[in-house]
Short mmCIF file of C-alpha atoms in Angstrom, two decimals:
data_model
loop_
_atom_site.label_atom_id
_atom_site.label_comp_id
_atom_site.label_asym_id
_atom_site.label_seq_id
_atom_site.Cartn_x
_atom_site.Cartn_y
_atom_site.Cartn_z
CA MET A 1 140.59 64.72 109.79
CA THR A 2 141.94 63.14 106.61
CA ASP A 3 145.59 63.56 105.61
CA LEU A 4 145.73 63.80 101.83
CA PHE A 5 148.91 64.81 99.96
CA SER A 6 150.17 66.72 103.03
CA TYR A 7 146.77 68.42 103.52
CA SER A 8 144.79 67.81 106.72
CA LEU A 9 141.18 67.91 105.58
CA SER A 10 137.99 67.58 107.60
CA PRO A 11 134.98 65.71 106.14
CA SER A 12 133.34 69.07 105.38
CA ASN A 13 136.51 70.17 103.56
CA CYS A 14 136.37 67.03 101.41
CA VAL A 15 132.71 67.68 100.59
CA LEU A 16 133.51 71.26 99.57
CA ILE A 17 136.38 70.11 97.34
CA GLY A 18 134.08 67.57 95.70
CA LEU A 19 131.43 70.25 95.15
CA VAL A 20 134.04 72.55 93.61
CA ALA A 21 135.07 69.75 91.22
CA LEU A 22 131.45 69.24 90.14
CA LEU A 23 130.86 72.97 89.65
CA THR A 24 134.13 73.34 87.75
CA GLY A 25 133.14 70.60 85.32
CA MET A 26 129.69 72.13 84.84
CA SER A 27 131.15 75.57 84.20
CA LYS A 28 133.23 74.35 81.26
CA THR A 29 130.28 72.87 79.41
CA GLY A 30 128.07 75.92 79.58
CA VAL A 31 126.93 76.56 83.17
CA HIS A 32 129.35 79.46 83.57
CA GLY A 33 128.03 80.89 86.80
CA ALA A 34 129.01 77.61 88.46
CA GLY A 35 132.65 78.43 87.79
CA MET A 36 132.34 81.76 89.57
CA LEU A 37 131.14 79.89 92.66
CA SER A 38 134.08 77.45 92.62
CA ALA A 39 136.88 79.85 93.54
CA PRO A 40 135.17 81.35 96.64
CA LEU A 41 134.19 77.88 97.88
CA LEU A 42 137.72 76.50 97.58
CA ALA A 43 139.08 79.62 99.27
CA LEU A 44 137.07 78.64 102.36
CA VAL A 45 139.31 75.58 102.68
CA PHE A 46 142.73 76.80 101.54
CA GLY A 47 142.55 80.61 101.51
CA GLY A 48 142.41 82.77 98.40
CA HIS A 49 146.07 82.71 97.37
CA ASN A 50 146.74 79.02 97.89
CA SER A 51 143.40 77.94 96.44
CA SER A 52 144.23 79.67 93.15
CA GLY A 53 147.01 77.15 92.57
CA ILE A 54 144.92 74.19 93.71
CA ILE A 55 141.96 74.98 91.48
CA LEU A 56 144.03 75.75 88.36
CA PRO A 57 144.84 72.08 87.53
CA MET A 58 141.17 71.28 88.11
CA LEU A 59 140.20 74.03 85.68
CA ILE A 60 142.63 72.75 83.06
CA ILE A 61 141.21 69.23 83.34
CA ALA A 62 137.70 70.65 82.94
CA ASP A 63 138.85 72.85 80.04
CA VAL A 64 139.87 69.73 78.14
CA PHE A 65 136.36 68.28 78.53
CA GLY A 66 134.78 71.56 77.41
CA VAL A 67 136.99 71.90 74.35
CA PHE A 68 136.50 68.23 73.47
CA TYR A 69 132.74 68.68 73.34
CA TYR A 70 132.49 72.19 71.86
CA HIS A 71 135.76 72.52 69.88
CA ARG A 72 133.98 72.92 66.54
CA HIS A 73 131.91 75.87 67.69
CA ALA A 74 134.56 78.45 68.65
CA SER A 75 134.69 81.94 67.14
CA TRP A 76 138.39 82.30 66.32
CA LYS A 77 137.81 85.86 65.15
CA HIS A 78 137.04 86.90 68.72
CA LEU A 79 139.73 84.68 70.25
CA LYS A 80 142.44 86.29 68.10
CA LEU A 81 141.35 89.70 69.37
CA LEU A 82 141.31 88.68 73.03
CA LEU A 83 144.18 86.26 73.66
CA PRO A 84 147.20 88.55 73.03
CA TRP A 85 145.82 91.12 75.48
CA ALA A 86 144.90 88.42 77.97
CA ALA A 87 148.62 87.61 78.13
CA VAL A 88 149.27 91.21 79.21
CA GLY A 89 146.62 90.84 81.90
CA ILE A 90 148.17 87.60 83.18
CA ILE A 91 151.56 89.28 83.61
CA ALA A 92 149.98 92.27 85.38
CA GLY A 93 147.98 89.93 87.60
CA THR A 94 151.11 88.02 88.56
CA PHE A 95 152.69 91.15 90.02
CA ALA A 96 149.50 92.59 91.53
CA GLY A 97 148.49 89.32 93.17
CA ALA A 98 151.37 89.55 95.59
CA TYR A 99 149.89 92.74 97.10
CA ILE A 100 146.18 91.87 97.29
CA ASP A 101 144.95 90.10 100.42
CA ASP A 102 142.04 87.66 100.35
CA LYS A 103 139.46 90.04 101.84
CA THR A 104 140.31 92.91 99.49
CA PHE A 105 140.26 90.64 96.47
CA LYS A 106 136.86 89.22 97.40
CA ILE A 107 135.38 92.73 97.61
CA ILE A 108 136.99 93.85 94.34
CA MET A 109 135.75 90.81 92.46
CA ALA A 110 132.21 91.10 93.84
CA ILE A 111 132.11 94.75 92.73
CA THR A 112 133.51 93.82 89.33
CA ILE A 113 130.86 91.16 88.81
CA PHE A 114 128.04 93.43 90.01
CA VAL A 115 129.19 96.16 87.59
CA SER A 116 129.24 93.63 84.76
CA ILE A 117 125.59 92.63 85.33
CA PRO A 118 123.94 95.90 84.13
CA LEU A 119 126.39 95.90 81.22
CA MET A 120 125.20 92.41 80.25
CA ILE A 121 121.56 93.50 80.44
CA TRP A 122 122.25 96.64 78.40
CA LEU A 123 124.24 94.76 75.77
CA LYS A 124 121.46 92.20 75.55
CA GLN A 125 119.32 94.99 74.08
CA GLY A 126 122.08 96.58 72.00
CA GLU A 127 122.83 96.57 68.31
CA LYS A 128 124.43 93.36 67.11
CA ASP A 129 128.24 93.37 67.15
CA SER A 130 128.41 97.17 67.59
CA ILE A 131 130.73 97.17 70.61
CA PRO A 132 133.00 94.12 70.04
CA LYS A 133 134.21 95.68 66.78
CA ALA A 134 135.67 98.60 68.72
CA GLY A 135 139.37 98.02 69.39
CA TRP A 136 139.28 99.41 72.92
CA PHE A 137 136.64 96.86 73.92
CA SER A 138 138.70 93.87 72.81
CA VAL A 139 141.86 95.27 74.42
CA SER A 140 140.21 96.09 77.76
CA THR A 141 138.33 92.77 77.87
CA GLY A 142 141.45 90.78 77.08
CA ILE A 143 143.53 92.54 79.75
CA ALA A 144 140.75 92.36 82.34
CA GLY A 145 140.12 88.71 81.53
CA GLY A 146 143.77 87.77 81.90
CA PHE A 147 144.18 89.82 85.08
CA THR A 148 141.10 88.51 86.91
CA SER A 149 141.83 84.97 85.78
CA MET A 150 145.39 85.14 87.11
CA VAL A 151 144.52 86.74 90.42
CA GLY A 152 141.45 84.70 91.28
CA ASN A 153 140.33 82.43 88.42
CA LEU A 154 137.21 84.60 88.12
CA ALA A 155 137.26 85.94 84.57
CA GLY A 156 133.90 84.40 83.69
CA SER A 157 131.91 87.60 84.15
CA VAL A 158 134.41 89.61 82.09
CA MET A 159 134.14 87.16 79.22
CA ALA A 160 130.36 87.07 79.56
CA VAL A 161 130.13 90.83 78.97
CA TYR A 162 132.19 90.60 75.78
CA LEU A 163 130.61 87.46 74.32
CA LEU A 164 127.05 88.47 75.18
CA ALA A 165 127.73 91.73 73.34
CA ALA A 166 128.91 89.69 70.35
CA ARG A 167 125.53 87.90 70.36
CA LEU A 168 127.08 84.55 69.60
CA PRO A 169 124.84 81.47 69.31
CA LYS A 170 124.72 79.34 72.46
CA ASN A 171 127.17 76.64 71.34
CA VAL A 172 129.57 79.18 69.80
CA TYR A 173 129.52 81.16 73.05
CA ILE A 174 130.41 78.03 75.05
CA GLY A 175 133.04 76.85 72.55
CA THR A 176 134.74 80.25 72.40
CA THR A 177 134.85 80.45 76.18
CA ALA A 178 136.21 76.90 76.44
CA TRP A 179 139.11 77.61 74.07
CA PHE A 180 139.87 80.98 75.69
CA PHE A 181 140.23 79.51 79.15
CA LEU A 182 142.13 76.43 77.98
CA VAL A 183 144.80 78.67 76.44
CA ILE A 184 145.11 81.20 79.27
CA ASN A 185 144.94 78.61 82.04
CA TRP A 186 147.91 76.77 80.55
CA ALA A 187 149.67 80.12 80.14
CA LYS A 188 149.24 80.78 83.87
CA VAL A 189 150.93 77.57 84.98
CA PRO A 190 154.57 78.81 84.83
CA PHE A 191 153.70 81.86 86.92
CA HIS A 192 151.99 79.73 89.56
CA VAL A 193 154.92 77.30 89.65
CA PHE A 194 157.89 79.66 89.54
CA SER A 195 156.58 83.00 90.82
CA TRP A 196 153.78 82.28 93.30
CA HIS A 197 154.82 78.68 94.11
CA THR A 198 151.15 77.74 94.44
CA ILE A 199 151.29 74.70 92.13
CA THR A 200 153.22 71.72 93.46
CA LEU A 201 153.06 67.97 93.01
CA ASN A 202 150.66 67.87 95.96
CA THR A 203 148.23 70.31 94.34
CA VAL A 204 148.38 68.40 91.05
CA PHE A 205 147.70 65.05 92.76
CA LEU A 206 144.84 66.59 94.73
CA SER A 207 143.32 67.85 91.49
CA LEU A 208 143.75 64.51 89.74
CA ILE A 209 141.74 62.60 92.33
CA THR A 210 138.81 64.94 91.64
CA LEU A 211 138.84 64.00 87.94
CA PRO A 212 135.78 61.68 88.13
CA LEU A 213 133.73 64.45 89.75
CA ILE A 214 134.93 67.00 87.19
CA LEU A 215 133.86 64.63 84.40
CA LEU A 216 130.50 64.07 86.09
CA GLY A 217 130.01 67.83 86.36
CA ALA A 218 130.95 68.32 82.70
CA ILE A 219 128.40 65.71 81.61
CA ALA A 220 125.75 67.28 83.85
CA GLY A 221 126.53 70.68 82.34
CA VAL A 222 125.95 69.36 78.82
CA PHE A 223 122.53 67.99 79.79
CA ILE A 224 121.55 71.18 81.64
CA ILE A 225 122.49 73.43 78.72
CA LYS A 226 120.62 71.23 76.25
CA LYS A 227 117.49 71.99 78.27
CA VAL A 228 118.04 75.76 78.02
CA PRO A 229 116.53 77.09 74.76
CA GLU A 230 118.76 79.25 72.56
CA GLU A 231 116.63 82.35 73.12
CA TYR A 232 116.88 82.04 76.91
CA TYR A 233 120.60 81.27 77.20
CA ARG A 234 121.70 84.90 77.46
CA GLY A 235 119.30 85.47 80.34
CA PHE A 236 120.51 82.24 81.94
CA ILE A 237 124.11 83.54 81.92
CA ILE A 238 123.02 86.81 83.54
CA ILE A 239 121.08 85.01 86.29
CA MET A 240 124.01 82.69 87.06
CA THR A 241 126.34 85.70 87.23
CA ILE A 242 124.04 87.40 89.76
CA VAL A 243 123.99 84.25 91.90
CA ALA A 244 127.79 84.08 91.83
CA ALA A 245 128.16 87.76 92.76
CA VAL A 246 125.79 87.47 95.72
CA SER A 247 127.58 84.33 96.96
CA MET A 248 130.87 86.22 97.12
CA LEU A 249 129.43 88.69 99.62
CA LEU A 250 127.98 86.06 101.98
#
């Protein structure tokens, strides 16, 4: 066992934390399904509730790398529609999170992701921009994104449905996602610190020592995405989402 910032970690725990750091970095530079795997893996070590506060600083570090690389490609039109409603979802998630146990949350999120998959496939064939222009779609996506991000840092599939429907180019998709999560992840910090008490100096220090692995994952993500042609990226997102959903049920 290794004692690290008041945590007693086995070698396998340390390996899992390192893997989560790599996947988190990759997720912020385009390999979004990797991010959906991170939260369940970290929950194996710390439990669902506590892991949400441990992974959040890691996500914020990775967000910075993602925004740094893709900051010029964001669609601010879509961000302005989503972010105000995401704030509503964060507040709702703060209250609901106190009543959802780890097992129930895992089932809910797996169902949510599985439901999103046929939507992604259907929207892939749909008319360009037909749904994102509808007000209800932006409102519901923003609230759902904020809620699922607050409760379990698993809003990737929600955002994928919306942004795939918008038919954004690959780099614009990644840049818009990077900015969205940078903003809402910072917005979640006060709730984790003062309401849930899941972010402490220990969790921040633990996240900081994973910084090299997060950076390595971010660089790897850039290279992986460069190898995925524009016309195949939408299918790539759907496949990664399916992998993440299946992993949550194992």
